[in-house]
GROMACS .gro file of N, CA, C and O in nm:
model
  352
    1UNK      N    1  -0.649  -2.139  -0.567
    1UNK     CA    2  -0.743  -2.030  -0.538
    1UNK      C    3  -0.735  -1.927  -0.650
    1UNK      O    4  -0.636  -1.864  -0.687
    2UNK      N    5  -0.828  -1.924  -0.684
    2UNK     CA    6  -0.872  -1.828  -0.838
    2UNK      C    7  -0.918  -1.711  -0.806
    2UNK      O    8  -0.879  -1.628  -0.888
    3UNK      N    9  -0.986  -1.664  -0.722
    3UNK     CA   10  -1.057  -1.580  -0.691
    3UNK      C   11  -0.985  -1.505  -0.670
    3UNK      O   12  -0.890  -1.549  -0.607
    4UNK      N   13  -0.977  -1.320  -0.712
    4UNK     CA   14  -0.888  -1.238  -0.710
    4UNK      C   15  -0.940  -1.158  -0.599
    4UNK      O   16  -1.062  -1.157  -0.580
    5UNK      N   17  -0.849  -1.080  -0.513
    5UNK     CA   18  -0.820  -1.049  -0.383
    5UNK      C   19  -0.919  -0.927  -0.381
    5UNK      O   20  -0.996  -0.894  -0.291
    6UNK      N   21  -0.895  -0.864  -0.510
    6UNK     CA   22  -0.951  -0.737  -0.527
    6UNK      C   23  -1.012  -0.691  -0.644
    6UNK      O   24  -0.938  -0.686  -0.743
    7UNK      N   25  -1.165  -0.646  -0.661
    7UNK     CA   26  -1.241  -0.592  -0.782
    7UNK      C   27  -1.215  -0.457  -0.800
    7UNK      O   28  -1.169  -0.377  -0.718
    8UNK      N   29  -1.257  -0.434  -0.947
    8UNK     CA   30  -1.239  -0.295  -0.992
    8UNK      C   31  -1.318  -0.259  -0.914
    8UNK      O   32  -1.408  -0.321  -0.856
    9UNK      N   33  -1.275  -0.122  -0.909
    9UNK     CA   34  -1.356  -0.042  -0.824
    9UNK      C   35  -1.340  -0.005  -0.666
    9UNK      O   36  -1.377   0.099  -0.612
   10UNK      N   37  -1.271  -0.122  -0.601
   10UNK     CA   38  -1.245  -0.094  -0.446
   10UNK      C   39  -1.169  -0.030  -0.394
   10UNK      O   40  -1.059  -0.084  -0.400
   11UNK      N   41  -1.167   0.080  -0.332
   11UNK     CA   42  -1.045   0.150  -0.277
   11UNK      C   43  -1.003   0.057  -0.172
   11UNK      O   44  -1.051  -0.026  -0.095
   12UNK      N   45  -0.871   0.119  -0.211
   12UNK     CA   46  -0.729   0.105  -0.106
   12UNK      C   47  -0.676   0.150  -0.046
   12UNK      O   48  -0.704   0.269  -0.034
   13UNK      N   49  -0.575   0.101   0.029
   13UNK     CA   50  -0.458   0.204   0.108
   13UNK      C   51  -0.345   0.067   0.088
   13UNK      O   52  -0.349  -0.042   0.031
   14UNK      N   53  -0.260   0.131   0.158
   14UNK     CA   54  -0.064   0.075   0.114
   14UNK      C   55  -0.104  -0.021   0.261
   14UNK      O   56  -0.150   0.041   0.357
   15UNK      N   57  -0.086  -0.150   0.273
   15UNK     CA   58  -0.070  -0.277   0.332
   15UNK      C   59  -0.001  -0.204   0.465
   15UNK      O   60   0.033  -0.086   0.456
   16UNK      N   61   0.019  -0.282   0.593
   16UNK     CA   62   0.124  -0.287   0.703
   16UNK      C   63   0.209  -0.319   0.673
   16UNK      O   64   0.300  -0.302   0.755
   17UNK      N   65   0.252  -0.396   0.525
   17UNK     CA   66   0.378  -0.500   0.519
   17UNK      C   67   0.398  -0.304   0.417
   17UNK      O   68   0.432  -0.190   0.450
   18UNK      N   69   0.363  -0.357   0.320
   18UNK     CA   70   0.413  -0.209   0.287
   18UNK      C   71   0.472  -0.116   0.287
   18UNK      O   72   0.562  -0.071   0.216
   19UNK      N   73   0.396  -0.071   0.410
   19UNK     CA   74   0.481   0.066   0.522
   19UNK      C   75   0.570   0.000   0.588
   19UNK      O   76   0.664   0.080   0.594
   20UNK      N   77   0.611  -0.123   0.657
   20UNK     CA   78   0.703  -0.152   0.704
   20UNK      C   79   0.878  -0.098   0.695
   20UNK      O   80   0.973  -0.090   0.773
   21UNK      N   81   0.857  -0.077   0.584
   21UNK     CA   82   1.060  -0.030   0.583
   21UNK      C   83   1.020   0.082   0.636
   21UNK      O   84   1.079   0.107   0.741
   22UNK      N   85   0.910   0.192   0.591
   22UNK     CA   86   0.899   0.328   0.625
   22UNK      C   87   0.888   0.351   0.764
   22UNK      O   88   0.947   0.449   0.811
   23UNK      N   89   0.815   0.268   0.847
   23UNK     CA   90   0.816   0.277   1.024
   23UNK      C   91   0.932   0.211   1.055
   23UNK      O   92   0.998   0.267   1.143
   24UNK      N   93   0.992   0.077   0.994
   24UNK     CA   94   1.118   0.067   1.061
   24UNK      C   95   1.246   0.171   1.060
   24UNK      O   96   1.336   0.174   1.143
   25UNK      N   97   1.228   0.269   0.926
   25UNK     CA   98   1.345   0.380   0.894
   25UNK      C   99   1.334   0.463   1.026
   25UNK      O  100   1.414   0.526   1.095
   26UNK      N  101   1.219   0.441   1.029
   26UNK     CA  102   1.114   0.600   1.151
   26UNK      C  103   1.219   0.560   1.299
   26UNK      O  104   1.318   0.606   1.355
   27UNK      N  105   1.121   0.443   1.315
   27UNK     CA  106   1.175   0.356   1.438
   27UNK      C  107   1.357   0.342   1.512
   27UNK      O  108   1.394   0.327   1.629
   28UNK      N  109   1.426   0.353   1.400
   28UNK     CA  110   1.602   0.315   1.393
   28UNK      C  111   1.634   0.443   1.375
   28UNK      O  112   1.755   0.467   1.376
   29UNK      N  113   1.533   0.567   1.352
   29UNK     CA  114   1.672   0.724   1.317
   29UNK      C  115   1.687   0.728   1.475
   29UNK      O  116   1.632   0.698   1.581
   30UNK      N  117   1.799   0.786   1.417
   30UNK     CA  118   1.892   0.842   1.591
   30UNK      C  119   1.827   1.011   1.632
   30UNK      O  120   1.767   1.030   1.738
   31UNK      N  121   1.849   1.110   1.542
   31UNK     CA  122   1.855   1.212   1.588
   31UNK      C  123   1.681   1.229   1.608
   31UNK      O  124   1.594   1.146   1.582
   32UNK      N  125   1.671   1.322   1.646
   32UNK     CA  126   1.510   1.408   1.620
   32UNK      C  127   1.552   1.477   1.501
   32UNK      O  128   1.609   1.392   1.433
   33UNK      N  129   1.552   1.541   1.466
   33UNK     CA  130   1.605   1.565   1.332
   33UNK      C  131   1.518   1.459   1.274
   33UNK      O  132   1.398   1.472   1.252
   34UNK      N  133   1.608   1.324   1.244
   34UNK     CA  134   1.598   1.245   1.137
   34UNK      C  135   1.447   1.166   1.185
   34UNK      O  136   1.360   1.130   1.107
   35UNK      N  137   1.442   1.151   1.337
   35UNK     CA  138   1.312   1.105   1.363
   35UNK      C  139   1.188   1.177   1.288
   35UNK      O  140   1.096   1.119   1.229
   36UNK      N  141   1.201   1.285   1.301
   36UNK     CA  142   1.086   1.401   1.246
   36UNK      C  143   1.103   1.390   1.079
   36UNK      O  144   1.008   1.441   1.019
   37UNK      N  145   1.193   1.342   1.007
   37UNK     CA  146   1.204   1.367   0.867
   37UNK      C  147   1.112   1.236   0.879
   37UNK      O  148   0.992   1.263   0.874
   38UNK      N  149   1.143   1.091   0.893
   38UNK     CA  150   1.121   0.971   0.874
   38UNK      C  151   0.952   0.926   0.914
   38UNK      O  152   0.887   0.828   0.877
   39UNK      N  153   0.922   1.020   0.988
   39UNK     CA  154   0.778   0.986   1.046
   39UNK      C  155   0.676   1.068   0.953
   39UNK      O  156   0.567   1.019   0.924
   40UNK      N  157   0.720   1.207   0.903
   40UNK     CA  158   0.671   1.268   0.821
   40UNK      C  159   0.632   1.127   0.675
   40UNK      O  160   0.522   1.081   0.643
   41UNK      N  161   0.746   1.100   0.630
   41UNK     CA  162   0.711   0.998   0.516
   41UNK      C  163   0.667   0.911   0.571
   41UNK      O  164   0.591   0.855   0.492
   42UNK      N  165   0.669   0.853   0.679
   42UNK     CA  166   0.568   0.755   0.683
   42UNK      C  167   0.409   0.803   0.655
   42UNK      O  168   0.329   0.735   0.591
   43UNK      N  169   0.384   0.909   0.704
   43UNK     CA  170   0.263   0.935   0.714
   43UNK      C  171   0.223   0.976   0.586
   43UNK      O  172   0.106   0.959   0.552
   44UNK      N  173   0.354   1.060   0.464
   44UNK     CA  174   0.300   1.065   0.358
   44UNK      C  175   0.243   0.939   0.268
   44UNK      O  176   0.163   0.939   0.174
   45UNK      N  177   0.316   0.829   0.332
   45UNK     CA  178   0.287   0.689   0.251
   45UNK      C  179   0.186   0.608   0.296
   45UNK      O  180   0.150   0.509   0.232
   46UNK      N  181   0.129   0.646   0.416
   46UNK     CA  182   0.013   0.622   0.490
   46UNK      C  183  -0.144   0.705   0.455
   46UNK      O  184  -0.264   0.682   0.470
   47UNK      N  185  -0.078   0.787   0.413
   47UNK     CA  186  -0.212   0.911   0.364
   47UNK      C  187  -0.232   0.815   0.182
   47UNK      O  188  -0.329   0.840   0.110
   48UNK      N  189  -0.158   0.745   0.155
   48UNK     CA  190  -0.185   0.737  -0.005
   48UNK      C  191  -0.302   0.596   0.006
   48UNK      O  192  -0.294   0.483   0.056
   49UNK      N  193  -0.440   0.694  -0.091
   49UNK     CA  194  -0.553   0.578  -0.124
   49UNK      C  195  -0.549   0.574  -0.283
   49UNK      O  196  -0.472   0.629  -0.361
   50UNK      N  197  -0.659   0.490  -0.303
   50UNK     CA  198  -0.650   0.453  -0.459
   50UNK      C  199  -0.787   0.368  -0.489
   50UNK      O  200  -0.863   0.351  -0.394
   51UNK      N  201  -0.808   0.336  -0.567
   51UNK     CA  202  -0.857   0.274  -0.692
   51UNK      C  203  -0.843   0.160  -0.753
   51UNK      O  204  -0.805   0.169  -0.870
   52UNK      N  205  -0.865   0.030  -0.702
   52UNK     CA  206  -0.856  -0.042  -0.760
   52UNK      C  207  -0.906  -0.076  -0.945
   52UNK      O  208  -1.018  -0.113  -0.978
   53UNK      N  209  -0.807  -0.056  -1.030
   53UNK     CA  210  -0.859  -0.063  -1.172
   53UNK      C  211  -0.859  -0.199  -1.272
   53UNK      O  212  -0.904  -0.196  -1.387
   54UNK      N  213  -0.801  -0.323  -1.206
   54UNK     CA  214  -0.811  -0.435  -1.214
   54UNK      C  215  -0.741  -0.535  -1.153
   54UNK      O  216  -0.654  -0.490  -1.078
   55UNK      N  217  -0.746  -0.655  -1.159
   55UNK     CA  218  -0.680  -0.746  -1.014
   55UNK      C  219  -0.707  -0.885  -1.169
   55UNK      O  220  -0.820  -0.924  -1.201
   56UNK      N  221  -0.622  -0.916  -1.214
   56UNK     CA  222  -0.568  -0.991  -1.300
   56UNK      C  223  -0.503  -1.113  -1.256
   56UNK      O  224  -0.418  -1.092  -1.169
   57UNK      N  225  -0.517  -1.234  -1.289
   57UNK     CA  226  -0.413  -1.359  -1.273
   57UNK      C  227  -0.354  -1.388  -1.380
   57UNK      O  228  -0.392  -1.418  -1.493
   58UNK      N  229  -0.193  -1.366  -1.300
   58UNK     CA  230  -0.074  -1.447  -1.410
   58UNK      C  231  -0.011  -1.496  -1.399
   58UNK      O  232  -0.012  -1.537  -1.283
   59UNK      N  233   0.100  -1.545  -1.473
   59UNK     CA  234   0.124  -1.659  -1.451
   59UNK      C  235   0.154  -1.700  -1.338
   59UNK      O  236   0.111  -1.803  -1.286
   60UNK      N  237   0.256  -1.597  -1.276
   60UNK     CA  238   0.318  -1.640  -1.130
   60UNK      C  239   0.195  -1.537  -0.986
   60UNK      O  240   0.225  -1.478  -0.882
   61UNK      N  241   0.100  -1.553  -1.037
   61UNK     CA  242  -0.017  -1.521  -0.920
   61UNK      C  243  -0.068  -1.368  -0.972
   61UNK      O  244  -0.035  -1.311  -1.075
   62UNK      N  245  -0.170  -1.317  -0.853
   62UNK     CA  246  -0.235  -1.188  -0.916
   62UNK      C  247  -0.170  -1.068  -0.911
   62UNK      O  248  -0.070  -1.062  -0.839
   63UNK      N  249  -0.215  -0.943  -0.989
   63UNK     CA  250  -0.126  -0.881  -0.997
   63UNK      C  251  -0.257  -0.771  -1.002
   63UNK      O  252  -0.358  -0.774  -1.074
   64UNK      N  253  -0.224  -0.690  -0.918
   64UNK     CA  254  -0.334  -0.562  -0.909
   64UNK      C  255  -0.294  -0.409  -0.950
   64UNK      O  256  -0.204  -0.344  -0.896
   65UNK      N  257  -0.370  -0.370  -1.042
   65UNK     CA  258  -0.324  -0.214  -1.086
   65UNK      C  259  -0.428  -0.119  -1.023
   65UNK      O  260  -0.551  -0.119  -1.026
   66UNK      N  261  -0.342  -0.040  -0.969
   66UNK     CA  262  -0.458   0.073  -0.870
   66UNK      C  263  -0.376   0.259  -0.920
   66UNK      O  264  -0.265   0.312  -0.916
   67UNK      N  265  -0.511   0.295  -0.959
   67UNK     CA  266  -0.494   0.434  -0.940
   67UNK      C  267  -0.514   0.523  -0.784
   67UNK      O  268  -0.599   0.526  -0.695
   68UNK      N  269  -0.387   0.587  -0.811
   68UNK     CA  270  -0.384   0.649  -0.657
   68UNK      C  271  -0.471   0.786  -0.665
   68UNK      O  272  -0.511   0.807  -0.780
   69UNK      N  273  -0.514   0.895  -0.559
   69UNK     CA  274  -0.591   0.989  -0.576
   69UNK      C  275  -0.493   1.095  -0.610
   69UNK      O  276  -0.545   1.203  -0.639
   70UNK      N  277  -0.394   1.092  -0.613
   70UNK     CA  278  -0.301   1.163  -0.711
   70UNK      C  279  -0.248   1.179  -0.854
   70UNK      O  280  -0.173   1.257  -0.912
   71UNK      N  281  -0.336   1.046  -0.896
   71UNK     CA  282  -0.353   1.029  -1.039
   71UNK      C  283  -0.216   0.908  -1.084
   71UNK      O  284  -0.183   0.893  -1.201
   72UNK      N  285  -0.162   0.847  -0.991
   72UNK     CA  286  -0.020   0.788  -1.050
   72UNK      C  287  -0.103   0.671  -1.056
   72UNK      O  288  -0.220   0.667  -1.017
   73UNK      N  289  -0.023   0.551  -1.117
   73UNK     CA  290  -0.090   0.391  -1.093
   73UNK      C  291   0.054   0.309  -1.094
   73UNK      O  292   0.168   0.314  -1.142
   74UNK      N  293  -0.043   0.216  -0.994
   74UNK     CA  294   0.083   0.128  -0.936
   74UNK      C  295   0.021  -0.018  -1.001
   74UNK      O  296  -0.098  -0.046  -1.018
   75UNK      N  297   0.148  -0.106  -1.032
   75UNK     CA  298   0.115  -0.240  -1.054
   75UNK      C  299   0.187  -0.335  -1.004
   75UNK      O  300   0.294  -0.370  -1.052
   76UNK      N  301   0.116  -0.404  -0.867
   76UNK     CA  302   0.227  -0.449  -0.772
   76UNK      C  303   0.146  -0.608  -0.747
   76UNK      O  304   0.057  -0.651  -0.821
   77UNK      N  305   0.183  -0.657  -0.661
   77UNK     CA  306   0.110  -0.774  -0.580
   77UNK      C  307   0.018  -0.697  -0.504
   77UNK      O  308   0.015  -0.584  -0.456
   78UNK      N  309  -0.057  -0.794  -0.510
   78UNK     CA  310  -0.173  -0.760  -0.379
   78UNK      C  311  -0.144  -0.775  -0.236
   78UNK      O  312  -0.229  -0.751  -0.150
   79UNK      N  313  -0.053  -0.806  -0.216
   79UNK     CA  314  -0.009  -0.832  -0.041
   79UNK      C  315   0.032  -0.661  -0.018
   79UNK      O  316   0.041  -0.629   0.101
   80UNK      N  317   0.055  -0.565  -0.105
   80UNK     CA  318   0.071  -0.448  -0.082
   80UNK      C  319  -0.009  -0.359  -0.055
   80UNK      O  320   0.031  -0.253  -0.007
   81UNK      N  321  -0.163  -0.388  -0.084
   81UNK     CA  322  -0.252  -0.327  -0.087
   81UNK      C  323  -0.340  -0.375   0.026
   81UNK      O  324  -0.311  -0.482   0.078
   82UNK      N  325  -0.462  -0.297   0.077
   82UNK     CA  326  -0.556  -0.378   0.156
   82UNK      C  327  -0.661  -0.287   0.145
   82UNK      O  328  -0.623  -0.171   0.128
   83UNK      N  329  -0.796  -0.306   0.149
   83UNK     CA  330  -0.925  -0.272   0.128
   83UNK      C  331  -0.903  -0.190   0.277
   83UNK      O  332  -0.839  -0.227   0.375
   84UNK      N  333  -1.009  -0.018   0.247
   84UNK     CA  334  -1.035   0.066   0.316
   84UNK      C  335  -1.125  -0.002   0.377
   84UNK      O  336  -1.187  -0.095   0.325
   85UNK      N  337  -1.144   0.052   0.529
   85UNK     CA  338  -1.205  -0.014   0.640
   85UNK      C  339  -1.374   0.079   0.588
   85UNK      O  340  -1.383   0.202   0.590
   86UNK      N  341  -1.490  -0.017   0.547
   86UNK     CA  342  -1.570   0.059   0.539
   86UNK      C  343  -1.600   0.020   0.390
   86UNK      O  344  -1.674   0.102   0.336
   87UNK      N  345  -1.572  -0.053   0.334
   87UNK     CA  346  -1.535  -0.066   0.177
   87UNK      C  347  -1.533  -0.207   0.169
   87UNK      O  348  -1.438  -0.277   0.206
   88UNK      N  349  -1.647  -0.252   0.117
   88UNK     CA  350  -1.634  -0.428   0.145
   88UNK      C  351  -1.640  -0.466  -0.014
   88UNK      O  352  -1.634  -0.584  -0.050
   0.00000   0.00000   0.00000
């Protein structure tokens, strides 16, 4: 399968697999305290969209670079990313 997951241009957000360590950290704190620190970052890592700026195949599969609306860019797998609901 050749066809890349994601075109320039499509916004994003951070996958379920993604956020996963961040809701499981959330999920396992003991105190309130630490519950309230851990849910906060989840949600900061949940609030992050982006920009898809190209979706490339190499050698060992695709590899997608996205600008976030904070201006950073990430270059990860695509199983990290997933198209905004509304955004085809």
């Amino acid at each position: 399968m050749n066809t890349p997951p994601f075109n320039a241009g499509d916004r994003v957000k951070f996958s379920e697999y993604a956020l996963r360590s961040y809701r499981n950290r959330w999920l396992n704190a003991g105190s309130a305290c630490l519950k309230t620190a851990t849910f906060a970052e989840l949600n900061r890592q949940s609030a992050i969209r982006g920009v898809v700026v190209s979706c490339e195949l190499g050698k060992h599969g695709f590899s997608v670079n996205v600008k976030t609306d904070a201006g950073g860019v990430h270059s990860s797998m695509p199983n990290l990313w997933k198209r905004e609901e509304g955004n085809a």
